[in-house]
mmCIF file of C-alpha atoms in Angstrom:
data_model
loop_
_atom_site.group_PDB
_atom_site.id
_atom_site.type_symbol
_atom_site.label_atom_id
_atom_site.label_comp_id
_atom_site.label_asym_id
_atom_site.label_seq_id
_atom_site.Cartn_x
_atom_site.Cartn_y
_atom_site.Cartn_z
ATOM 1 C CA UNK A 15 8.078 -16.326 24.060
ATOM 2 C CA UNK A 16 6.865 -17.245 27.537
ATOM 3 C CA UNK A 17 9.211 -16.894 30.497
ATOM 4 C CA UNK A 18 10.061 -20.289 31.971
ATOM 5 C CA UNK A 19 9.328 -20.760 35.709
ATOM 6 C CA UNK A 20 12.388 -20.961 37.928
ATOM 7 C CA UNK A 21 11.640 -24.617 38.767
ATOM 8 C CA UNK A 22 11.617 -25.470 35.054
ATOM 9 C CA UNK A 23 14.861 -23.583 34.478
ATOM 10 C CA UNK A 24 16.501 -25.473 37.343
ATOM 11 C CA UNK A 25 15.230 -28.795 35.994
ATOM 12 C CA UNK A 26 16.626 -27.983 32.551
ATOM 13 C CA UNK A 27 19.980 -27.035 34.069
ATOM 14 C CA UNK A 28 20.104 -30.307 35.992
ATOM 15 C CA UNK A 29 19.367 -32.301 32.830
ATOM 16 C CA UNK A 30 22.081 -30.487 30.920
ATOM 17 C CA UNK A 31 24.666 -31.052 33.652
ATOM 18 C CA UNK A 32 23.673 -34.727 33.754
ATOM 19 C CA UNK A 33 24.065 -34.861 29.965
ATOM 20 C CA UNK A 34 27.480 -33.200 30.252
ATOM 21 C CA UNK A 35 28.560 -35.771 32.844
ATOM 22 C CA UNK A 36 27.412 -38.581 30.568
ATOM 23 C CA UNK A 37 29.419 -37.173 27.642
ATOM 24 C CA UNK A 38 32.475 -36.846 29.881
ATOM 25 C CA UNK A 39 32.183 -40.349 31.354
ATOM 26 C CA UNK A 40 31.375 -42.129 28.072
ATOM 27 C CA UNK A 41 33.293 -40.160 25.460
ATOM 28 C CA UNK A 42 35.641 -37.777 27.291
ATOM 29 C CA UNK A 43 33.802 -34.753 25.829
ATOM 30 C CA UNK A 44 33.714 -31.632 28.000
ATOM 31 C CA UNK A 45 30.693 -29.405 28.554
ATOM 32 C CA UNK A 46 30.592 -25.631 29.028
ATOM 33 C CA UNK A 47 28.086 -22.945 30.015
ATOM 34 C CA UNK A 48 28.717 -19.216 29.431
ATOM 35 C CA UNK A 49 26.520 -16.288 30.448
ATOM 36 C CA UNK A 50 25.300 -13.548 28.109
ATOM 37 C CA UNK A 51 28.671 -11.757 28.483
ATOM 38 C CA UNK A 52 30.553 -14.952 27.581
ATOM 39 C CA UNK A 53 31.806 -15.387 31.148
ATOM 40 C CA UNK A 54 32.286 -18.998 32.162
ATOM 41 C CA UNK A 55 29.585 -20.309 34.530
ATOM 42 C CA UNK A 56 30.273 -24.038 34.385
ATOM 43 C CA UNK A 57 32.796 -26.460 32.916
ATOM 44 C CA UNK A 58 33.686 -30.065 33.697
ATOM 45 C CA UNK A 59 37.099 -29.809 32.063
ATOM 46 C CA UNK A 60 40.106 -30.209 34.336
ATOM 47 C CA UNK A 61 41.789 -27.339 32.465
ATOM 48 C CA UNK A 62 38.938 -24.915 31.667
ATOM 49 C CA UNK A 63 41.226 -21.942 31.113
ATOM 50 C CA UNK A 64 43.339 -23.617 28.450
ATOM 51 C CA UNK A 65 40.549 -25.486 26.696
ATOM 52 C CA UNK A 66 38.408 -22.345 26.779
ATOM 53 C CA UNK A 67 41.132 -20.538 24.861
ATOM 54 C CA UNK A 68 40.597 -22.912 21.956
ATOM 55 C CA UNK A 69 36.973 -21.816 21.685
ATOM 56 C CA UNK A 70 37.202 -18.120 22.476
ATOM 57 C CA UNK A 71 40.725 -17.371 21.236
ATOM 58 C CA UNK A 72 41.255 -15.148 18.168
ATOM 59 C CA UNK A 73 38.381 -12.927 19.320
ATOM 60 C CA UNK A 74 35.713 -15.464 18.370
ATOM 61 C CA UNK A 75 33.355 -14.126 21.054
ATOM 62 C CA UNK A 76 32.021 -11.541 18.616
ATOM 63 C CA UNK A 77 31.437 -14.165 15.936
ATOM 64 C CA UNK A 78 29.591 -16.488 18.353
ATOM 65 C CA UNK A 79 27.465 -13.654 19.727
ATOM 66 C CA UNK A 80 26.623 -12.479 16.240
ATOM 67 C CA UNK A 81 25.457 -15.934 15.270
ATOM 68 C CA UNK A 82 23.358 -16.234 18.427
ATOM 69 C CA UNK A 83 21.705 -12.909 17.685
ATOM 70 C CA UNK A 84 20.884 -13.814 14.078
ATOM 71 C CA UNK A 85 20.071 -17.528 14.235
ATOM 72 C CA UNK A 86 18.699 -20.228 16.549
ATOM 73 C CA UNK A 87 20.518 -23.141 14.890
ATOM 74 C CA UNK A 88 23.521 -24.815 16.572
ATOM 75 C CA UNK A 89 26.920 -23.473 15.519
ATOM 76 C CA UNK A 90 29.726 -25.901 14.628
ATOM 77 C CA UNK A 91 33.219 -24.419 14.834
ATOM 78 C CA UNK A 92 36.227 -26.208 13.341
ATOM 79 C CA UNK A 93 39.779 -25.394 12.350
ATOM 80 C CA UNK A 94 42.457 -26.693 10.020
ATOM 81 C CA UNK A 95 43.915 -29.260 12.434
ATOM 82 C CA UNK A 96 40.579 -30.927 13.105
ATOM 83 C CA UNK A 97 39.401 -29.640 16.503
ATOM 84 C CA UNK A 98 35.667 -29.087 16.665
ATOM 85 C CA UNK A 99 33.167 -27.379 18.985
ATOM 86 C CA UNK A 100 29.396 -27.128 19.057
ATOM 87 C CA UNK A 101 27.591 -24.124 20.550
ATOM 88 C CA UNK A 102 23.870 -24.043 21.381
ATOM 89 C CA UNK A 103 22.010 -20.876 22.351
ATOM 90 C CA UNK A 104 19.471 -20.340 25.117
ATOM 91 C CA UNK A 105 17.335 -17.263 24.476
ATOM 92 C CA UNK A 106 15.166 -15.144 26.764
ATOM 93 C CA UNK A 107 11.803 -13.499 26.268
ATOM 94 C CA UNK A 108 13.104 -10.771 23.947
ATOM 95 C CA UNK A 109 15.017 -13.204 21.756
ATOM 96 C CA UNK A 110 18.469 -12.297 23.064
ATOM 97 C CA UNK A 111 20.895 -14.977 24.193
ATOM 98 C CA UNK A 112 21.045 -15.421 27.953
ATOM 99 C CA UNK A 113 23.337 -18.483 27.976
ATOM 100 C CA UNK A 114 25.735 -20.221 25.616
ATOM 101 C CA UNK A 115 26.069 -24.014 25.941
ATOM 102 C CA UNK A 116 29.069 -25.675 24.318
ATOM 103 C CA UNK A 117 30.585 -29.128 23.977
ATOM 104 C CA UNK A 118 34.148 -29.803 22.886
ATOM 105 C CA UNK A 119 36.829 -29.612 21.822
ATOM 106 C CA UNK A 120 37.111 -32.958 20.038
ATOM 107 C CA UNK A 121 39.361 -34.199 17.279
ATOM 108 C CA UNK A 122 37.891 -35.698 14.133
ATOM 109 C CA UNK A 123 41.191 -36.709 12.485
ATOM 110 C CA UNK A 124 44.862 -37.354 13.137
ATOM 111 C CA UNK A 125 47.044 -34.378 14.019
ATOM 112 C CA UNK A 126 50.752 -33.652 14.296
ATOM 113 C CA UNK A 127 52.563 -31.898 17.132
ATOM 114 C CA UNK A 128 53.714 -29.293 14.631
ATOM 115 C CA UNK A 129 50.071 -28.465 13.921
ATOM 116 C CA UNK A 130 49.439 -27.996 17.648
ATOM 117 C CA UNK A 131 52.122 -25.340 17.764
ATOM 118 C CA UNK A 132 50.679 -23.579 14.733
ATOM 119 C CA UNK A 133 47.270 -23.417 16.402
ATOM 120 C CA UNK A 134 48.436 -21.882 19.687
ATOM 121 C CA UNK A 135 51.143 -19.584 18.298
ATOM 122 C CA UNK A 136 48.812 -16.622 17.543
ATOM 123 C CA UNK A 137 47.305 -16.669 21.071
ATOM 124 C CA UNK A 138 50.282 -14.699 22.435
ATOM 125 C CA UNK A 139 50.764 -16.893 25.505
ATOM 126 C CA UNK A 140 53.827 -17.116 27.682
ATOM 127 C CA UNK A 141 56.114 -20.016 26.873
ATOM 128 C CA UNK A 142 54.942 -21.820 30.022
ATOM 129 C CA UNK A 143 51.251 -21.449 29.170
ATOM 130 C CA UNK A 144 51.870 -22.268 25.518
ATOM 131 C CA UNK A 145 53.307 -25.678 26.341
ATOM 132 C CA UNK A 146 50.677 -26.235 29.041
ATOM 133 C CA UNK A 147 48.018 -25.687 26.378
ATOM 134 C CA UNK A 148 49.750 -28.032 23.937
ATOM 135 C CA UNK A 149 49.908 -30.635 26.708
ATOM 136 C CA UNK A 150 46.153 -30.229 27.307
ATOM 137 C CA UNK A 151 45.489 -30.763 23.626
ATOM 138 C CA UNK A 152 47.137 -34.170 23.843
ATOM 139 C CA UNK A 153 44.148 -35.243 25.968
ATOM 140 C CA UNK A 154 41.402 -33.994 23.653
ATOM 141 C CA UNK A 155 39.290 -37.017 22.664
ATOM 142 C CA UNK A 156 38.819 -38.377 19.149
ATOM 143 C CA UNK A 157 35.125 -38.565 18.291
ATOM 144 C CA UNK A 158 33.500 -39.607 15.018
ATOM 145 C CA UNK A 159 31.942 -36.620 13.278
ATOM 146 C CA UNK A 160 28.527 -38.235 12.994
ATOM 147 C CA UNK A 161 28.486 -39.108 16.715
ATOM 148 C CA UNK A 162 29.492 -35.554 17.662
ATOM 149 C CA UNK A 163 26.686 -34.151 15.494
ATOM 150 C CA UNK A 164 24.149 -36.390 17.229
ATOM 151 C CA UNK A 165 25.370 -35.187 20.643
ATOM 152 C CA UNK A 166 24.829 -31.636 19.382
ATOM 153 C CA UNK A 167 21.277 -32.488 18.323
ATOM 154 C CA UNK A 168 20.580 -33.800 21.840
ATOM 155 C CA UNK A 169 22.170 -30.764 23.523
ATOM 156 C CA UNK A 170 20.032 -28.414 21.421
ATOM 157 C CA UNK A 171 16.904 -30.307 22.473
ATOM 158 C CA UNK A 172 17.833 -30.226 26.173
ATOM 159 C CA UNK A 173 18.541 -26.482 26.044
ATOM 160 C CA UNK A 174 15.685 -25.269 23.846
ATOM 161 C CA UNK A 175 13.118 -28.058 23.896
ATOM 162 C CA UNK A 176 13.164 -27.882 20.074
ATOM 163 C CA UNK A 177 14.209 -30.595 17.634
ATOM 164 C CA UNK A 178 16.851 -29.902 15.023
ATOM 165 C CA UNK A 179 18.720 -31.798 12.335
ATOM 166 C CA UNK A 180 22.318 -31.878 11.249
ATOM 167 C CA UNK A 181 21.382 -30.225 7.966
ATOM 168 C CA UNK A 182 20.178 -27.177 9.949
ATOM 169 C CA UNK A 183 23.567 -26.564 11.584
ATOM 170 C CA UNK A 184 25.648 -23.515 10.722
ATOM 171 C CA UNK A 185 29.326 -24.290 10.098
ATOM 172 C CA UNK A 186 32.186 -21.933 10.806
ATOM 173 C CA UNK A 187 35.712 -22.856 9.808
ATOM 174 C CA UNK A 188 38.660 -21.013 11.314
ATOM 175 C CA UNK A 189 40.948 -22.023 8.442
ATOM 176 C CA UNK A 190 40.898 -18.520 7.032
ATOM 177 C CA UNK A 191 42.152 -17.147 10.364
ATOM 178 C CA UNK A 192 45.139 -19.465 10.290
ATOM 179 C CA UNK A 193 46.135 -19.416 6.639
ATOM 180 C CA UNK A 194 48.017 -16.128 6.855
ATOM 181 C CA UNK A 195 50.278 -17.541 9.575
ATOM 182 C CA UNK A 196 51.168 -20.833 7.903
ATOM 183 C CA UNK A 197 54.830 -21.354 6.996
ATOM 184 C CA UNK A 198 55.821 -22.191 3.434
ATOM 185 C CA UNK A 199 56.339 -25.832 4.295
ATOM 186 C CA UNK A 200 52.887 -26.130 5.926
ATOM 187 C CA UNK A 201 51.526 -28.444 3.225
ATOM 188 C CA UNK A 202 54.290 -30.946 3.859
ATOM 189 C CA UNK A 203 53.192 -31.265 7.495
ATOM 190 C CA UNK A 204 49.542 -31.888 6.615
ATOM 191 C CA UNK A 205 49.869 -35.512 5.603
ATOM 192 C CA UNK A 206 47.588 -36.875 8.338
ATOM 193 C CA UNK A 207 44.479 -37.078 6.114
ATOM 194 C CA UNK A 208 46.419 -39.241 3.658
ATOM 195 C CA UNK A 209 47.559 -41.494 6.508
ATOM 196 C CA UNK A 210 43.979 -41.803 7.779
ATOM 197 C CA UNK A 211 42.668 -42.551 4.300
ATOM 198 C CA UNK A 212 45.308 -45.243 3.802
ATOM 199 C CA UNK A 213 44.342 -46.910 7.084
ATOM 200 C CA UNK A 214 40.658 -46.820 6.219
ATOM 201 C CA UNK A 215 41.197 -48.381 2.800
ATOM 202 C CA UNK A 216 43.553 -51.017 4.210
ATOM 203 C CA UNK A 217 40.680 -52.133 6.453
ATOM 204 C CA UNK A 218 38.547 -52.659 3.345
ATOM 205 C CA UNK A 219 41.338 -54.313 1.366
ATOM 206 C CA UNK A 220 42.028 -56.853 4.138
ATOM 207 C CA UNK A 221 38.436 -57.241 5.361
ATOM 208 C CA UNK A 222 39.541 -56.211 8.865
ATOM 209 C CA UNK A 223 36.497 -56.131 11.173
ATOM 210 C CA UNK A 224 38.462 -54.255 13.838
ATOM 211 C CA UNK A 225 37.914 -50.999 11.964
ATOM 212 C CA UNK A 226 35.898 -48.974 14.473
ATOM 213 C CA UNK A 227 38.823 -47.124 16.113
ATOM 214 C CA UNK A 228 40.336 -46.219 12.750
ATOM 215 C CA UNK A 229 36.944 -45.000 11.556
ATOM 216 C CA UNK A 230 36.430 -42.864 14.657
ATOM 217 C CA UNK A 231 39.886 -41.308 14.438
ATOM 218 C CA UNK A 232 39.759 -40.576 10.742
ATOM 219 C CA UNK A 233 36.173 -39.335 10.517
ATOM 220 C CA UNK A 234 36.413 -39.909 6.769
ATOM 221 C CA UNK A 235 33.356 -42.134 6.452
ATOM 222 C CA UNK A 236 31.256 -39.138 7.428
ATOM 223 C CA UNK A 237 30.640 -36.172 5.176
ATOM 224 C CA UNK A 238 33.133 -34.106 7.161
ATOM 225 C CA UNK A 239 32.914 -30.460 8.135
ATOM 226 C CA UNK A 240 31.747 -27.916 5.609
ATOM 227 C CA UNK A 241 31.896 -24.148 5.710
ATOM 228 C CA UNK A 242 29.271 -21.562 4.867
ATOM 229 C CA UNK A 243 30.758 -21.338 1.377
ATOM 230 C CA UNK A 244 28.838 -23.675 -0.904
ATOM 231 C CA UNK A 245 25.923 -25.916 -0.029
ATOM 232 C CA UNK A 246 27.002 -28.305 2.798
ATOM 233 C CA UNK A 247 24.732 -31.169 1.686
ATOM 234 C CA UNK A 248 25.993 -31.008 -1.893
ATOM 235 C CA UNK A 249 29.616 -30.875 -0.736
ATOM 236 C CA UNK A 250 28.991 -33.835 1.586
ATOM 237 C CA UNK A 251 27.620 -35.832 -1.350
ATOM 238 C CA UNK A 252 30.738 -35.117 -3.431
ATOM 239 C CA UNK A 253 32.942 -36.220 -0.536
ATOM 240 C CA UNK A 254 31.117 -39.488 0.111
ATOM 241 C CA UNK A 255 30.827 -40.453 -3.569
ATOM 242 C CA UNK A 256 34.608 -40.067 -3.833
ATOM 243 C CA UNK A 257 34.988 -42.246 -0.735
ATOM 244 C CA UNK A 258 32.690 -44.901 -2.241
ATOM 245 C CA UNK A 259 34.922 -45.008 -5.341
ATOM 246 C CA UNK A 260 38.041 -45.538 -3.214
ATOM 247 C CA UNK A 261 36.371 -48.284 -1.160
ATOM 248 C CA UNK A 262 35.189 -50.015 -4.337
ATOM 249 C CA UNK A 263 38.727 -50.199 -5.696
ATOM 250 C CA UNK A 264 40.080 -51.386 -2.328
ATOM 251 C CA UNK A 265 37.445 -54.138 -2.136
ATOM 252 C CA UNK A 266 38.338 -55.385 -5.629
ATOM 253 C CA UNK A 267 41.998 -55.451 -4.593
ATOM 254 C CA UNK A 268 40.867 -57.464 -1.553
ATOM 255 C CA UNK A 269 39.330 -60.125 -3.767
ATOM 256 C CA UNK A 270 35.714 -59.015 -4.223
ATOM 257 C CA UNK A 271 34.532 -59.567 -7.778
ATOM 258 C CA UNK A 272 34.366 -56.489 -9.988
ATOM 259 C CA UNK A 273 30.710 -57.183 -10.733
ATOM 260 C CA UNK A 274 29.743 -57.266 -7.056
ATOM 261 C CA UNK A 275 31.918 -54.269 -6.147
ATOM 262 C CA UNK A 276 30.590 -52.032 -8.924
ATOM 263 C CA UNK A 277 26.999 -53.096 -8.255
ATOM 264 C CA UNK A 278 27.449 -52.053 -4.634
ATOM 265 C CA UNK A 279 29.096 -48.824 -5.727
ATOM 266 C CA UNK A 280 26.130 -47.966 -7.950
ATOM 267 C CA UNK A 281 23.652 -48.814 -5.177
ATOM 268 C CA UNK A 282 25.322 -46.639 -2.549
ATOM 269 C CA UNK A 283 26.002 -43.796 -4.974
ATOM 270 C CA UNK A 284 22.310 -43.733 -5.807
ATOM 271 C CA UNK A 285 21.462 -43.731 -2.097
ATOM 272 C CA UNK A 286 23.766 -40.742 -1.537
ATOM 273 C CA UNK A 287 22.208 -38.944 -4.488
ATOM 274 C CA UNK A 288 18.737 -39.470 -3.000
ATOM 275 C CA UNK A 289 19.742 -38.341 0.503
ATOM 276 C CA UNK A 290 18.491 -34.950 1.614
ATOM 277 C CA UNK A 291 20.432 -34.278 4.817
ATOM 278 C CA UNK A 292 24.014 -34.629 6.038
ATOM 279 C CA UNK A 293 22.821 -37.144 8.631
ATOM 280 C CA UNK A 294 21.352 -39.365 5.899
ATOM 281 C CA UNK A 295 24.523 -39.084 3.808
ATOM 282 C CA UNK A 296 26.695 -40.016 6.797
ATOM 283 C CA UNK A 297 24.521 -43.046 7.528
ATOM 284 C CA UNK A 298 24.808 -44.277 3.917
ATOM 285 C CA UNK A 299 28.570 -43.770 4.021
ATOM 286 C CA UNK A 300 28.975 -45.718 7.252
ATOM 287 C CA UNK A 301 26.761 -48.565 5.982
ATOM 288 C CA UNK A 302 28.694 -48.680 2.702
ATOM 289 C CA UNK A 303 32.080 -48.824 4.461
ATOM 290 C CA UNK A 304 30.981 -51.599 6.819
ATOM 291 C CA UNK A 305 29.356 -53.528 3.964
ATOM 292 C CA UNK A 306 32.513 -53.587 1.840
ATOM 293 C CA UNK A 307 34.654 -54.686 4.797
ATOM 294 C CA UNK A 308 32.281 -57.503 5.780
ATOM 295 C CA UNK A 309 32.045 -58.801 2.227
ATOM 296 C CA UNK A 310 35.825 -58.955 1.814
ATOM 297 C CA UNK A 311 36.120 -60.508 5.278
ATOM 298 C CA UNK A 312 33.541 -63.165 4.436
ATOM 299 C CA UNK A 313 35.251 -63.883 1.123
ATOM 300 C CA UNK A 314 38.559 -64.495 2.865
ATOM 301 C CA UNK A 315 37.063 -66.352 5.818
ATOM 302 C CA UNK A 316 34.898 -68.563 3.674
ATOM 303 C CA UNK A 317 37.420 -69.331 0.990
ATOM 304 C CA UNK A 318 36.377 -72.965 1.387
ATOM 305 C CA UNK A 319 32.790 -72.203 0.376
ATOM 306 C CA UNK A 320 31.841 -73.934 -2.854
ATOM 307 C CA UNK A 321 31.287 -72.014 -6.060
ATOM 308 C CA UNK A 322 27.484 -72.561 -6.260
ATOM 309 C CA UNK A 323 26.998 -71.285 -2.723
ATOM 310 C CA UNK A 324 29.231 -68.266 -3.359
ATOM 311 C CA UNK A 325 27.302 -67.494 -6.540
ATOM 312 C CA UNK A 326 24.037 -67.758 -4.641
ATOM 313 C CA UNK A 327 25.257 -65.386 -1.897
ATOM 314 C CA UNK A 328 26.517 -62.855 -4.426
ATOM 315 C CA UNK A 329 23.245 -62.937 -6.331
ATOM 316 C CA UNK A 330 21.190 -62.532 -3.146
ATOM 317 C CA UNK A 331 23.354 -59.652 -1.910
ATOM 318 C CA UNK A 332 22.951 -57.753 -5.180
ATOM 319 C CA UNK A 333 19.194 -58.355 -5.657
ATOM 320 C CA UNK A 334 17.704 -57.842 -2.203
ATOM 321 C CA UNK A 335 14.896 -55.637 -3.524
ATOM 322 C CA UNK A 336 13.796 -58.309 -5.977
ATOM 323 C CA UNK A 337 11.721 -61.422 -5.355
ATOM 324 C CA UNK A 338 14.222 -64.183 -4.533
ATOM 325 C CA UNK A 339 13.374 -67.857 -4.896
ATOM 326 C CA UNK A 340 15.379 -70.996 -4.356
ATOM 327 C CA UNK A 341 14.361 -72.217 -7.797
ATOM 328 C CA UNK A 342 15.926 -69.160 -9.486
ATOM 329 C CA UNK A 343 19.161 -69.592 -7.515
ATOM 330 C CA UNK A 344 19.315 -73.264 -8.382
ATOM 331 C CA UNK A 345 18.901 -72.513 -12.086
ATOM 332 C CA UNK A 346 21.830 -70.057 -11.922
ATOM 333 C CA UNK A 347 24.111 -72.616 -10.287
ATOM 334 C CA UNK A 348 23.044 -75.638 -12.327
ATOM 335 C CA UNK A 349 21.902 -77.647 -9.302
ATOM 336 C CA UNK A 350 18.502 -78.909 -8.201
ATOM 337 C CA UNK A 351 16.524 -77.005 -5.565
ATOM 338 C CA UNK A 352 16.938 -79.824 -3.061
ATOM 339 C CA UNK A 353 20.714 -80.202 -3.556
ATOM 340 C CA UNK A 354 21.440 -76.458 -3.392
ATOM 341 C CA UNK A 355 19.286 -76.008 -0.286
ATOM 342 C CA UNK A 356 21.145 -78.767 1.572
ATOM 343 C CA UNK A 357 24.576 -77.601 0.369
ATOM 344 C CA UNK A 358 23.827 -73.965 1.267
ATOM 345 C CA UNK A 359 22.727 -74.811 4.805
ATOM 346 C CA UNK A 360 25.669 -77.128 5.384
ATOM 347 C CA UNK A 361 28.216 -74.506 4.292
ATOM 348 C CA UNK A 362 26.574 -71.282 5.534
ATOM 349 C CA UNK A 363 25.026 -72.608 8.726
ATOM 350 C CA UNK A 364 21.555 -71.324 7.811
ATOM 351 C CA UNK A 365 18.883 -71.865 5.209
ATOM 352 C CA UNK A 366 18.655 -69.835 2.012
ATOM 353 C CA UNK A 367 15.553 -68.032 3.315
ATOM 354 C CA UNK A 368 17.234 -67.247 6.638
ATOM 355 C CA UNK A 369 20.229 -65.790 4.785
ATOM 356 C CA UNK A 370 17.969 -63.666 2.562
ATOM 357 C CA UNK A 371 16.104 -62.372 5.632
ATOM 358 C CA UNK A 372 19.354 -61.550 7.453
ATOM 359 C CA UNK A 373 20.773 -59.619 4.502
ATOM 360 C CA UNK A 374 17.516 -57.747 3.922
ATOM 361 C CA UNK A 375 17.439 -56.624 7.557
ATOM 362 C CA UNK A 376 20.996 -55.299 7.189
ATOM 363 C CA UNK A 377 20.084 -53.588 3.922
ATOM 364 C CA UNK A 378 16.962 -52.011 5.439
ATOM 365 C CA UNK A 379 19.122 -49.807 7.688
ATOM 366 C CA UNK A 380 20.072 -47.794 4.627
ATOM 367 C CA UNK A 381 16.411 -46.920 4.013
ATOM 368 C CA UNK A 382 15.734 -46.277 7.710
ATOM 369 C CA UNK A 383 18.362 -43.520 7.634
ATOM 370 C CA UNK A 384 16.174 -41.549 5.231
ATOM 371 C CA UNK A 385 12.719 -40.029 5.612
ATOM 372 C CA UNK A 386 11.909 -40.904 2.000
ATOM 373 C CA UNK A 387 10.116 -44.171 2.897
ATOM 374 C CA UNK A 388 7.918 -45.153 5.833
ATOM 375 C CA UNK A 389 8.734 -48.314 7.760
ATOM 376 C CA UNK A 390 5.801 -50.067 6.115
ATOM 377 C CA UNK A 391 7.045 -49.040 2.652
ATOM 378 C CA UNK A 392 10.555 -50.290 3.476
ATOM 379 C CA UNK A 393 9.130 -53.655 4.533
ATOM 380 C CA UNK A 394 7.143 -53.917 1.313
ATOM 381 C CA UNK A 395 10.146 -52.926 -0.803
ATOM 382 C CA UNK A 396 12.195 -55.728 0.762
ATOM 383 C CA UNK A 397 9.358 -58.260 0.417
ATOM 384 C CA UNK A 398 8.373 -58.674 4.068
ATOM 385 C CA UNK A 399 4.743 -59.754 4.062
ATOM 386 C CA UNK A 400 3.625 -57.216 6.692
ATOM 387 C CA UNK A 401 4.912 -54.381 8.857
ATOM 388 C CA UNK A 402 4.546 -56.566 11.971
ATOM 389 C CA UNK A 403 6.627 -59.362 10.431
ATOM 390 C CA UNK A 404 9.297 -56.860 9.368
ATOM 391 C CA UNK A 405 9.370 -55.434 12.919
ATOM 392 C CA UNK A 406 9.577 -58.942 14.433
ATOM 393 C CA UNK A 407 12.409 -60.041 12.138
ATOM 394 C CA UNK A 408 14.286 -56.766 12.678
ATOM 395 C CA UNK A 409 13.966 -57.035 16.470
ATOM 396 C CA UNK A 410 15.190 -60.652 16.491
ATOM 397 C CA UNK A 411 18.322 -59.646 14.567
ATOM 398 C CA UNK A 412 19.048 -56.144 15.894
ATOM 399 C CA UNK A 413 17.477 -56.162 19.371
ATOM 400 C CA UNK A 414 15.111 -53.292 18.577
ATOM 401 C CA UNK A 415 12.286 -52.440 16.202
ATOM 402 C CA UNK A 416 12.877 -50.564 12.925
ATOM 403 C CA UNK A 417 11.220 -47.488 14.470
ATOM 404 C CA UNK A 418 13.507 -47.616 17.506
ATOM 405 C CA UNK A 419 16.549 -48.018 15.245
ATOM 406 C CA UNK A 420 15.467 -45.084 13.072
ATOM 407 C CA UNK A 421 14.998 -42.813 16.088
ATOM 408 C CA UNK A 422 18.103 -43.927 18.009
ATOM 409 C CA UNK A 423 20.637 -44.005 15.178
ATOM 410 C CA UNK A 424 19.240 -41.534 12.668
ATOM 411 C CA UNK A 425 17.369 -38.969 14.803
ATOM 412 C CA UNK A 426 14.159 -39.648 12.845
ATOM 413 C CA UNK A 427 10.776 -40.443 14.336
ATOM 414 C CA UNK A 428 8.204 -42.421 12.415
ATOM 415 C CA UNK A 429 5.066 -40.443 11.646
ATOM 416 C CA UNK A 430 2.155 -42.851 12.110
ATOM 417 C CA UNK A 431 -0.534 -40.303 11.254
#
């Protein structure tokens, strides 16, 4: 490994500090730099001592160093109350770590004050420092798991110049450290996941489009954090398939027809089954959750829409990969092509073809989250006549090309070779 010139090292450090400032300004996430002895060199936290305890407490220095010695992949550290860190390793010529770069802590779910006390109790702090630390924890930001993982991917690239994926991460859970100290009534205090799940499903049931804050706080529409025990991708699939089932039931309770709900469930379950990385699984899960909410919302908002138009919309939504023609829709509704076309535009505010194009663009995001298909293949699968037309239609609706969307939101770059 070549030694980087001092000017390059300084430039890298400046980029990382700029990245840390961006995370702090936009998301409230703190950034940290430790030397090879795990001594703090830089932090933009207002309480670096207390927040640092959450990372390095319980003698985790040895664990972090051991990982840095054995592996180049980012390390994700989590605990039973939902705080999460990411650590990236900068290595010198001989392969040893010369700096540790960290971001965090963040919360990925709802916590109780009782849980805060359980986390800091084993740190053997004075009563004054204990409550100061608990007070600091009240200001730790909530960040969606998928967003935090993408920030980690970017940090790893800035530090090492190498690309990585979420599926390459190593996960360390501190739950085992804490289990021995839990009181007998611990389980009764851990009801936050149930509360989060209830909120998430209520959003589906009511078609509430103001779901983003609940989604970010709960972190349940992502695969969640997995430990080294078991395959993380397989565990993520189990988690998301269970979530799809819950959302399907909630959507039916919200008024979506059983046929439409179960068709969607089958489609997204198949997409999860075909996914190969945690990032792909998380993208499918987020798309699924948003899709169910928007369908229930539209059903409630457009309760005045006539039956033939509703039937046409449902059929289009469930057959986007098939060739769709006005004549076929008209036959299903019992109306003439001309009458259905006029009625559809009057009630939906757009033509049948415009609606089909809009829904296909939305559906294409699911494929863009996976490396399985090229952009050209996705366009063909959804019956766009050419890659350029697909790109033009996608840009008009989303403000960017399919390739830009794939790279920005999914961390994937189209291979044009």
